Amino acid sequence: MQPETYDDASRTSQSIAGRDFARRHFLKIGATGVFSALTLGALGQSTAFAQGPKEPDSELKQEFEDAAEEFGVPVGVLSAMGYVNTRWEMPPPDASDYEDGETGRWGGYGIMALVRNPSTDTLSEAAQLTGISEEKLKTDRKSNIRGGAALLAESQKKQGRPTIERREPEKARKQGKLGREELKGWVQATSGRGAFRALGVEEEAPAPAGVGGGNIYEEQVSETLKTGASGKTEFGEQIRLQPE
């Protein structure tokens, strides 16, 4: 028998925990709760992800950092988005499929809320930008985060601002390396103004969350960055975000 690989084990554990999460949390929170239930903890650390003395680095933390460096986006903003979207959980696709008239069933997939509904399709845009299949973007946590990072970078460029150069990885991994106005610009990019031109959509059609979520979503991400956030995922992974 071939030994189980990390990817196989990760997908299996995420699938099991994802179903449990969907049943006990995700559908209960819904889109409205995701926006409003910001229970934030202020932390006084000096790195984008601040770990307590007894908390080892989590795989989730590493996945955010890797995606931030790959696509030239600040890890703090990317993580704040994930917190606002799902409290850093990875719900299964069947908990997220769009259903007309159903609160919370707005078609936002994964930690980064890659959206597909009648007015918005950032899921297919993420697939185009990354070369990752839509199915994998829906189901694989690392791919989902990469998709969100790619969308954030694209929105930043569409708004006329540069992404972080690969020769400056510390600026991606540690948001304290960014100036105030630079960080503010990245937060504005989460609203997605102008990003949908890549899809040929002439009118702004904001998603409920994720890149393209509009002004309300931008404000939620900004507040999370200002106050900080911490949590423990269904996998038992501890993760904290410093206040900015």
Short mmCIF file of C-alpha atoms in Angstrom, two decimals:
data_model
loop_
_atom_site.label_atom_id
_atom_site.label_comp_id
_atom_site.label_asym_id
_atom_site.label_seq_id
_atom_site.Cartn_x
_atom_site.Cartn_y
_atom_site.Cartn_z
CA MET A 1 0.00 0.00 0.00
CA GLN A 2 1.29 3.41 -0.93
CA PRO A 3 1.78 5.79 2.02
CA GLU A 4 -0.76 8.57 2.32
CA THR A 5 0.63 11.84 1.00
CA TYR A 6 0.23 15.21 2.67
CA ASP A 7 -2.17 16.39 -0.04
CA ASP A 8 -4.32 13.25 0.34
CA ALA A 9 -4.41 13.53 4.11
CA SER A 10 -5.09 17.25 3.94
CA ARG A 11 -7.97 16.83 1.50
CA THR A 12 -9.47 14.01 3.57
CA SER A 13 -9.26 15.89 6.86
CA GLN A 14 -10.55 19.09 5.28
CA SER A 15 -13.49 17.22 3.76
CA ILE A 16 -14.49 15.62 7.06
CA ALA A 17 -14.00 18.76 9.12
CA GLY A 18 -15.61 20.86 6.40
CA ARG A 19 -18.83 18.87 6.51
CA ASP A 20 -18.92 19.15 10.29
CA PHE A 21 -18.22 22.89 10.09
CA ALA A 22 -20.98 23.41 7.54
CA ARG A 23 -23.51 21.63 9.70
CA ARG A 24 -22.65 23.38 12.97
CA HIS A 25 -21.44 26.81 11.89
CA PHE A 26 -21.48 27.99 8.30
CA LEU A 27 -25.16 27.80 7.46
CA LYS A 28 -25.98 29.26 10.88
CA ILE A 29 -23.72 32.26 10.27
CA GLY A 30 -24.87 32.95 6.70
CA ALA A 31 -23.89 36.02 4.71
CA THR A 32 -25.35 38.51 7.18
CA GLY A 33 -23.58 36.99 10.15
CA VAL A 34 -20.29 36.83 8.31
CA PHE A 35 -20.41 40.58 7.86
CA SER A 36 -21.58 41.49 11.34
CA ALA A 37 -20.13 38.97 13.80
CA LEU A 38 -16.72 40.60 14.12
CA THR A 39 -15.58 39.46 17.54
CA LEU A 40 -12.05 40.84 17.40
CA GLY A 41 -9.20 40.60 19.86
CA ALA A 42 -6.65 43.43 19.99
CA LEU A 43 -3.08 42.10 20.08
CA GLY A 44 0.16 44.00 20.52
CA GLN A 45 2.58 42.00 18.38
CA SER A 46 4.99 43.22 15.70
CA THR A 47 4.49 40.73 12.85
CA ALA A 48 1.58 40.23 10.49
CA PHE A 49 0.73 36.95 12.21
CA ALA A 50 1.44 37.16 15.93
CA GLN A 51 1.85 33.81 17.65
CA GLY A 52 1.48 33.27 21.41
CA PRO A 53 4.44 31.71 23.20
CA LYS A 54 2.93 28.20 23.13
CA GLU A 55 1.34 28.33 19.71
CA PRO A 56 3.26 26.65 16.85
CA ASP A 57 3.04 27.99 13.34
CA SER A 58 -0.05 26.60 11.61
CA GLU A 59 -0.28 25.31 8.05
CA LEU A 60 -2.97 27.92 7.45
CA LYS A 61 -0.60 30.71 8.42
CA GLN A 62 1.97 29.35 6.00
CA GLU A 63 -0.59 29.08 3.20
CA PHE A 64 -1.54 32.75 3.61
CA GLU A 65 2.12 33.80 3.62
CA ASP A 66 3.00 31.72 0.56
CA ALA A 67 0.06 33.08 -1.44
CA ALA A 68 0.85 36.65 -0.39
CA GLU A 69 4.44 36.33 -1.59
CA GLU A 70 3.48 34.53 -4.81
CA PHE A 71 1.00 37.18 -5.97
CA GLY A 72 2.59 40.25 -4.37
CA VAL A 73 -0.14 41.13 -1.87
CA PRO A 74 0.11 41.94 1.87
CA VAL A 75 -0.54 38.88 4.02
CA GLY A 76 -2.37 40.91 6.68
CA VAL A 77 -5.01 42.10 4.22
CA LEU A 78 -5.39 38.61 2.77
CA SER A 79 -5.83 37.11 6.23
CA ALA A 80 -8.28 39.83 7.32
CA MET A 81 -10.40 38.96 4.30
CA GLY A 82 -10.41 35.30 5.28
CA TYR A 83 -11.46 36.20 8.80
CA VAL A 84 -14.33 38.41 7.66
CA ASN A 85 -15.48 35.78 5.14
CA THR A 86 -15.60 32.59 7.22
CA ARG A 87 -13.53 33.07 10.39
CA TRP A 88 -10.70 31.27 8.55
CA GLU A 89 -12.75 28.12 7.98
CA MET A 90 -13.02 26.20 4.68
CA PRO A 91 -16.69 25.32 4.16
CA PRO A 92 -17.56 22.57 1.66
CA PRO A 93 -18.94 23.67 -1.72
CA ASP A 94 -22.41 22.27 -1.11
CA ALA A 95 -22.80 24.65 1.81
CA SER A 96 -22.03 27.58 -0.49
CA ASP A 97 -23.88 26.92 -3.76
CA TYR A 98 -26.13 29.77 -4.84
CA GLU A 99 -29.85 29.38 -4.21
CA ASP A 100 -32.19 32.17 -5.18
CA GLY A 101 -33.93 33.65 -2.15
CA GLU A 102 -31.95 31.63 0.40
CA THR A 103 -30.14 33.74 3.01
CA GLY A 104 -26.51 32.71 3.16
CA ARG A 105 -26.64 30.73 -0.10
CA TRP A 106 -25.04 33.45 -2.22
CA GLY A 107 -22.45 31.32 -4.02
CA GLY A 108 -19.27 32.26 -2.15
CA TYR A 109 -16.71 29.42 -2.01
CA GLY A 110 -14.01 28.81 0.58
CA ILE A 111 -12.03 31.04 2.91
CA MET A 112 -11.59 33.69 0.24
CA ALA A 113 -15.27 33.74 -0.86
CA LEU A 114 -14.73 33.10 -4.56
CA VAL A 115 -18.18 33.98 -5.86
CA ARG A 116 -20.44 32.58 -8.54
CA ASN A 117 -23.99 33.86 -8.70
CA PRO A 118 -26.16 35.61 -11.32
CA SER A 119 -24.43 38.98 -10.83
CA THR A 120 -20.82 38.05 -9.98
CA ASP A 121 -18.31 35.43 -11.08
CA THR A 122 -14.97 35.90 -9.37
CA LEU A 123 -14.57 32.11 -9.22
CA SER A 124 -13.97 31.85 -12.97
CA GLU A 125 -11.73 34.93 -12.89
CA ALA A 126 -9.61 33.29 -10.18
CA ALA A 127 -9.35 30.17 -12.34
CA GLN A 128 -8.20 32.27 -15.30
CA LEU A 129 -5.61 34.14 -13.23
CA THR A 130 -4.12 31.09 -11.50
CA GLY A 131 -4.62 28.24 -13.96
CA ILE A 132 -6.27 26.24 -11.15
CA SER A 133 -9.50 24.41 -11.96
CA GLU A 134 -12.72 25.83 -10.55
CA GLU A 135 -13.39 22.57 -8.71
CA LYS A 136 -10.03 22.69 -6.96
CA LEU A 137 -10.52 26.35 -6.09
CA LYS A 138 -13.78 25.35 -4.41
CA THR A 139 -12.43 22.38 -2.46
CA ASP A 140 -8.71 22.81 -1.78
CA ARG A 141 -7.85 25.33 0.92
CA LYS A 142 -4.40 26.29 -0.34
CA SER A 143 -5.70 26.77 -3.88
CA ASN A 144 -8.64 28.81 -2.62
CA ILE A 145 -6.29 31.19 -0.80
CA ARG A 146 -4.12 31.48 -3.91
CA GLY A 147 -7.23 32.34 -5.90
CA GLY A 148 -8.15 35.09 -3.46
CA ALA A 149 -4.62 36.48 -3.57
CA ALA A 150 -4.67 36.53 -7.37
CA LEU A 151 -7.99 38.42 -7.38
CA LEU A 152 -6.69 40.93 -4.85
CA ALA A 153 -3.56 41.56 -6.93
CA GLU A 154 -5.69 41.97 -10.07
CA SER A 155 -8.02 44.44 -8.34
CA GLN A 156 -5.02 46.43 -7.10
CA LYS A 157 -3.65 46.67 -10.65
CA LYS A 158 -7.06 47.57 -12.11
CA GLN A 159 -7.20 50.48 -9.67
CA GLY A 160 -3.85 51.73 -10.96
CA ARG A 161 -1.63 50.68 -8.06
CA PRO A 162 1.37 48.32 -8.13
CA THR A 163 1.57 44.93 -6.48
CA ILE A 164 4.51 44.01 -4.24
CA GLU A 165 7.61 43.05 -6.18
CA ARG A 166 9.05 39.56 -5.72
CA ARG A 167 12.36 41.06 -4.63
CA GLU A 168 10.58 42.48 -1.57
CA PRO A 169 9.03 39.36 0.02
CA GLU A 170 9.14 40.88 3.50
CA LYS A 171 6.63 43.51 2.40
CA ALA A 172 4.23 40.72 1.47
CA ARG A 173 4.82 38.64 4.59
CA LYS A 174 4.93 41.50 7.09
CA GLN A 175 2.41 44.27 6.58
CA GLY A 176 4.31 46.49 9.02
CA LYS A 177 6.73 47.02 6.14
CA LEU A 178 4.02 48.91 4.25
CA GLY A 179 3.35 52.63 4.65
CA ARG A 180 -0.04 53.82 5.87
CA GLU A 181 -1.25 55.01 2.47
CA GLU A 182 0.09 51.89 0.76
CA LEU A 183 -1.83 49.65 3.14
CA LYS A 184 -4.94 51.81 2.74
CA GLY A 185 -4.76 51.29 -1.03
CA TRP A 186 -4.68 47.53 -0.59
CA VAL A 187 -7.73 47.65 1.66
CA GLN A 188 -9.55 49.67 -0.99
CA ALA A 189 -8.67 46.96 -3.52
CA THR A 190 -10.77 44.45 -1.58
CA SER A 191 -13.91 46.29 -2.67
CA GLY A 192 -13.07 45.30 -6.23
CA ARG A 193 -13.96 48.57 -7.92
CA GLY A 194 -12.88 48.17 -11.53
CA ALA A 195 -11.87 44.50 -11.17
CA PHE A 196 -14.86 43.19 -13.09
CA ARG A 197 -13.71 44.84 -16.31
CA ALA A 198 -11.64 41.68 -16.78
CA LEU A 199 -14.91 39.76 -17.05
CA GLY A 200 -16.51 42.26 -19.42
CA VAL A 201 -19.02 43.44 -16.80
CA GLU A 202 -19.74 47.10 -17.41
CA GLU A 203 -21.66 47.84 -14.23
CA GLU A 204 -20.32 47.27 -10.75
CA ALA A 205 -21.94 44.15 -9.33
CA PRO A 206 -20.50 43.65 -5.85
CA ALA A 207 -20.35 40.22 -4.25
CA PRO A 208 -21.49 39.73 -0.64
CA ALA A 209 -17.87 39.02 0.38
CA GLY A 210 -14.44 38.41 -1.06
CA VAL A 211 -12.68 40.60 -3.60
CA GLY A 212 -15.43 42.64 -5.20
CA GLY A 213 -17.49 42.83 -2.02
CA GLY A 214 -18.01 46.59 -2.28
CA ASN A 215 -17.68 49.38 0.28
CA ILE A 216 -19.26 47.53 3.21
CA TYR A 217 -16.89 44.63 2.77
CA GLU A 218 -13.93 47.01 2.50
CA GLU A 219 -14.95 48.58 5.82
CA GLN A 220 -15.15 45.17 7.50
CA VAL A 221 -11.65 44.25 6.31
CA SER A 222 -10.33 47.63 7.44
CA GLU A 223 -11.87 47.22 10.90
CA THR A 224 -10.38 43.75 11.25
CA LEU A 225 -6.92 45.11 10.41
CA LYS A 226 -7.29 47.97 12.88
CA THR A 227 -8.47 45.84 15.77
CA GLY A 228 -6.77 42.52 15.10
CA ALA A 229 -8.28 39.06 15.19
CA SER A 230 -7.54 35.62 16.55
CA GLY A 231 -9.13 32.23 16.37
CA LYS A 232 -8.84 28.47 16.34
CA THR A 233 -10.05 26.61 13.27
CA GLU A 234 -11.96 23.35 13.15
CA PHE A 235 -8.58 21.69 12.48
CA GLY A 236 -7.27 23.09 15.77
CA GLU A 237 -4.99 25.58 14.04
CA GLN A 238 -4.32 28.72 16.06
CA ILE A 239 -4.00 31.92 14.07
CA ARG A 240 -3.74 35.58 15.07
CA LEU A 241 -3.58 38.81 13.15
CA GLN A 242 -1.93 41.85 14.62
CA PRO A 243 -3.91 45.11 14.84
CA GLU A 244 -2.75 47.83 12.44
#
